XYZ file of C-alpha atoms in Angstrom:
149
model
C 94.782 107.428 134.264
C 94.826 103.683 133.816
C 94.834 101.828 130.426
C 92.575 98.734 130.409
C 92.227 95.794 127.896
C 89.245 97.322 126.580
C 90.931 100.655 125.774
C 93.741 98.711 124.031
C 91.077 96.743 122.246
C 89.335 99.992 121.189
C 92.653 101.708 119.718
C 93.439 98.374 117.892
C 90.153 98.524 116.267
C 90.559 102.052 115.346
C 94.185 101.318 113.788
C 92.511 98.285 111.996
C 89.711 100.165 110.626
C 92.013 102.790 109.343
C 94.357 100.579 107.727
C 92.057 97.532 106.472
C 89.010 99.565 105.948
C 85.685 99.305 107.750
C 84.297 96.581 105.568
C 87.012 94.060 106.180
C 86.817 94.601 109.934
C 82.974 94.420 110.133
C 83.193 91.135 108.075
C 86.095 89.806 110.778
C 84.112 90.698 113.672
C 80.682 89.394 112.110
C 82.957 85.715 111.767
C 83.857 85.878 115.329
C 82.840 82.458 117.196
C 83.642 80.559 120.035
C 86.912 79.051 118.731
C 88.389 82.385 117.178
C 86.913 85.321 119.313
C 89.798 85.407 121.833
C 92.322 85.338 118.846
C 90.514 88.238 117.153
C 90.797 90.045 120.289
C 94.438 89.149 121.058
C 95.710 90.166 117.611
C 93.650 93.474 118.008
C 95.036 94.516 120.952
C 98.827 93.070 120.459
C 99.437 93.721 116.694
C 96.890 96.709 115.774
C 97.260 98.438 119.220
C 100.532 97.435 120.543
C 102.759 97.410 117.414
C 100.546 99.822 114.852
C 100.186 102.586 117.585
C 103.862 102.636 118.294
C 105.455 105.995 117.261
C 108.843 104.710 115.545
C 107.519 103.845 112.146
C 104.731 105.704 110.014
C 101.707 103.295 109.035
C 102.880 103.287 105.120
C 106.611 102.050 106.479
C 104.541 99.294 108.422
C 102.305 98.317 105.616
C 105.409 98.206 103.278
C 107.058 95.992 105.996
C 104.102 93.544 106.131
C 104.151 93.125 102.356
C 107.989 92.289 102.157
C 107.419 89.910 105.497
C 104.439 88.231 104.157
C 106.070 87.694 100.703
C 109.239 86.364 101.929
C 107.182 83.941 104.438
C 104.830 82.873 101.492
C 101.802 84.363 103.467
C 99.987 85.303 100.601
C 96.630 85.894 101.745
C 97.871 88.382 104.428
C 99.956 89.828 101.408
C 97.108 90.346 99.377
C 94.987 91.729 102.082
C 97.513 94.282 102.762
C 98.354 95.130 98.934
C 94.484 95.435 98.295
C 93.714 97.713 101.197
C 96.752 99.614 100.569
C 95.840 100.187 96.887
C 92.154 101.097 98.313
C 93.438 103.523 100.737
C 92.953 107.069 100.592
C 96.227 108.781 99.235
C 95.597 111.782 101.105
C 95.540 109.865 104.201
C 98.518 109.039 105.631
C 97.027 106.937 108.305
C 95.269 104.927 106.036
C 98.619 103.711 104.577
C 97.936 104.165 101.092
C 99.929 102.234 98.633
C 100.739 103.067 94.813
C 102.230 100.766 91.977
C 105.726 102.398 92.067
C 106.241 101.603 95.842
C 104.887 97.986 95.301
C 107.172 97.192 92.537
C 110.384 98.368 94.799
C 108.852 96.163 97.814
C 108.865 93.241 95.146
C 112.161 93.814 93.584
C 113.659 94.356 97.189
C 112.016 91.099 98.318
C 113.201 88.958 95.450
C 116.959 89.887 96.135
C 116.643 89.020 99.940
C 113.662 86.358 99.908
C 114.191 84.653 96.709
C 113.086 85.227 92.931
C 110.112 82.824 93.603
C 108.833 85.100 96.258
C 109.200 88.248 94.396
C 107.363 86.449 90.960
C 104.333 85.263 93.217
C 103.947 88.787 94.856
C 103.854 90.566 91.216
C 101.362 87.808 90.008
C 99.130 88.651 92.938
C 99.951 92.359 92.412
C 98.606 92.272 88.743
C 95.739 90.208 89.578
C 94.386 92.799 92.201
C 95.565 95.590 90.042
C 93.477 94.147 87.353
C 90.379 93.649 89.854
C 90.413 97.148 90.783
C 90.541 98.371 86.940
C 94.420 99.710 87.284
C 96.115 97.221 85.208
C 99.309 98.731 84.527
C 100.139 99.725 81.034
C 102.539 97.867 78.466
C 106.313 98.670 78.905
C 109.110 98.363 76.338
C 111.605 95.092 77.006
C 114.665 94.691 75.154
C 116.302 96.970 72.707
C 113.591 99.623 72.861
C 113.747 99.588 76.728
C 115.897 101.886 78.904
C 117.701 98.994 80.579
Protein backbone atom coordinates (compact mmCIF):
# COMPACT_ATOMS: atom_id res chain seq x y z
CA UNK A 1 0.00 0.00 0.00
CA UNK A 2 1.41 3.36 -1.02
CA UNK A 3 1.04 6.39 1.23
CA UNK A 4 0.37 9.52 -0.77
CA UNK A 5 0.55 13.23 0.01
CA UNK A 6 -3.25 13.22 -0.10
CA UNK A 7 -3.38 10.46 2.54
CA UNK A 8 -1.07 12.51 4.74
CA UNK A 9 -3.17 15.63 4.15
CA UNK A 10 -6.35 13.74 5.08
CA UNK A 11 -4.81 12.30 8.27
CA UNK A 12 -3.42 15.72 9.18
CA UNK A 13 -6.82 17.36 8.69
CA UNK A 14 -8.44 14.66 10.83
CA UNK A 15 -5.91 15.27 13.63
CA UNK A 16 -6.19 19.04 13.29
CA UNK A 17 -10.00 18.88 13.51
CA UNK A 18 -9.89 16.57 16.52
CA UNK A 19 -7.48 18.80 18.45
CA UNK A 20 -8.51 22.31 17.30
CA UNK A 21 -12.15 21.70 16.40
CA UNK A 22 -14.03 21.82 13.11
CA UNK A 23 -14.83 25.53 13.39
CA UNK A 24 -11.18 26.59 13.67
CA UNK A 25 -10.07 24.31 10.82
CA UNK A 26 -12.92 25.45 8.56
CA UNK A 27 -11.97 29.08 9.19
CA UNK A 28 -8.33 28.32 8.33
CA UNK A 29 -9.31 26.53 5.13
CA UNK A 30 -11.69 29.36 4.16
CA UNK A 31 -8.81 31.85 4.48
CA UNK A 32 -6.64 29.88 2.03
CA UNK A 33 -5.27 31.99 -0.81
CA UNK A 34 -2.50 31.94 -3.39
CA UNK A 35 0.05 33.07 -0.79
CA UNK A 36 -0.75 30.74 2.11
CA UNK A 37 -2.37 27.60 0.66
CA UNK A 38 0.92 25.69 0.28
CA UNK A 39 1.91 26.66 3.81
CA UNK A 40 -1.46 25.38 5.10
CA UNK A 41 -1.00 22.10 3.25
CA UNK A 42 2.60 21.79 4.48
CA UNK A 43 1.78 22.27 8.17
CA UNK A 44 -1.21 19.96 7.87
CA UNK A 45 0.96 17.17 6.44
CA UNK A 46 4.18 17.87 8.35
CA UNK A 47 2.94 18.91 11.81
CA UNK A 48 -0.59 17.56 12.05
CA UNK A 49 0.15 14.20 10.41
CA UNK A 50 3.92 13.75 10.65
CA UNK A 51 4.13 14.77 14.32
CA UNK A 52 0.62 14.55 15.84
CA UNK A 53 0.14 11.04 14.35
CA UNK A 54 3.31 9.64 15.92
CA UNK A 55 2.77 6.94 18.57
CA UNK A 56 5.39 8.13 21.11
CA UNK A 57 3.22 10.64 22.99
CA UNK A 58 -0.50 10.97 23.52
CA UNK A 59 -2.23 14.07 22.19
CA UNK A 60 -2.76 15.64 25.62
CA UNK A 61 0.98 15.46 26.28
CA UNK A 62 1.64 16.99 22.87
CA UNK A 63 -0.79 19.84 23.64
CA UNK A 64 0.87 20.43 27.03
CA UNK A 65 4.23 20.61 25.25
CA UNK A 66 2.80 23.10 22.75
CA UNK A 67 1.62 25.30 25.62
CA UNK A 68 5.02 25.25 27.33
CA UNK A 69 7.01 25.82 24.14
CA UNK A 70 4.79 28.57 22.77
CA UNK A 71 4.83 30.34 26.13
CA UNK A 72 8.61 30.03 26.34
CA UNK A 73 8.95 31.48 22.85
CA UNK A 74 6.35 34.20 23.34
CA UNK A 75 4.12 32.81 20.58
CA UNK A 76 1.00 33.94 22.39
CA UNK A 77 -1.47 33.56 19.51
CA UNK A 78 -0.62 29.84 19.23
CA UNK A 79 -0.57 29.50 23.02
CA UNK A 80 -4.06 30.98 23.25
CA UNK A 81 -5.34 28.78 20.41
CA UNK A 82 -4.21 25.56 22.11
CA UNK A 83 -5.30 26.79 25.53
CA UNK A 84 -8.81 27.67 24.32
CA UNK A 85 -9.32 24.56 22.21
CA UNK A 86 -7.93 22.38 25.01
CA UNK A 87 -10.40 23.87 27.49
CA UNK A 88 -13.26 23.41 25.01
CA UNK A 89 -12.27 19.83 24.11
CA UNK A 90 -14.49 16.99 25.29
CA UNK A 91 -12.96 15.80 28.61
CA UNK A 92 -14.13 12.27 27.80
CA UNK A 93 -12.28 12.19 24.45
CA UNK A 94 -8.52 11.78 24.97
CA UNK A 95 -7.96 12.17 21.22
CA UNK A 96 -9.25 15.76 21.50
CA UNK A 97 -6.44 16.52 24.01
CA UNK A 98 -8.60 18.15 26.71
CA UNK A 99 -7.13 20.45 29.35
CA UNK A 100 -8.22 21.41 32.85
CA UNK A 101 -7.29 24.38 35.02
CA UNK A 102 -4.97 22.37 37.29
CA UNK A 103 -2.94 21.16 34.30
CA UNK A 104 -2.67 24.69 32.91
CA UNK A 105 -1.50 25.94 36.31
CA UNK A 106 1.22 23.28 36.46
CA UNK A 107 2.36 23.95 32.90
CA UNK A 108 2.70 27.67 33.63
CA UNK A 109 4.53 27.15 36.93
CA UNK A 110 7.01 24.86 35.17
CA UNK A 111 7.32 27.31 32.28
CA UNK A 112 8.01 30.19 34.67
CA UNK A 113 10.92 28.28 36.22
CA UNK A 114 12.53 27.18 32.95
CA UNK A 115 11.54 29.97 30.52
CA UNK A 116 11.25 32.93 32.88
CA UNK A 117 8.71 34.49 35.18
CA UNK A 118 7.46 36.91 32.48
CA UNK A 119 6.47 33.94 30.29
CA UNK A 120 4.58 32.35 33.17
CA UNK A 121 2.98 35.66 34.10
CA UNK A 122 1.79 36.39 30.56
CA UNK A 123 0.55 32.82 30.20
CA UNK A 124 -1.50 33.15 33.39
CA UNK A 125 -2.96 36.47 32.20
CA UNK A 126 -4.00 34.89 28.89
CA UNK A 127 -5.39 31.83 30.66
CA UNK A 128 -7.47 34.01 32.99
CA UNK A 129 -8.78 36.01 30.03
CA UNK A 130 -9.79 32.84 28.15
CA UNK A 131 -11.32 31.23 31.24
CA UNK A 132 -13.38 34.38 31.84
CA UNK A 133 -14.55 34.39 28.21
CA UNK A 134 -15.61 30.75 28.62
CA UNK A 135 -17.47 31.51 31.87
CA UNK A 136 -14.98 29.46 33.91
CA UNK A 137 -13.21 32.10 36.00
CA UNK A 138 -11.33 30.37 38.84
CA UNK A 139 -12.67 31.08 42.34
CA UNK A 140 -10.75 33.36 44.71
CA UNK A 141 -8.04 31.75 46.81
CA UNK A 142 -6.48 32.86 50.09
CA UNK A 143 -3.02 34.39 50.00
CA UNK A 144 -0.89 34.94 53.06
CA UNK A 145 -1.47 33.81 56.64
CA UNK A 146 -4.73 31.99 55.93
CA UNK A 147 -3.31 30.21 52.87
CA UNK A 148 -1.80 26.75 52.92
CA UNK A 149 1.79 27.70 52.18
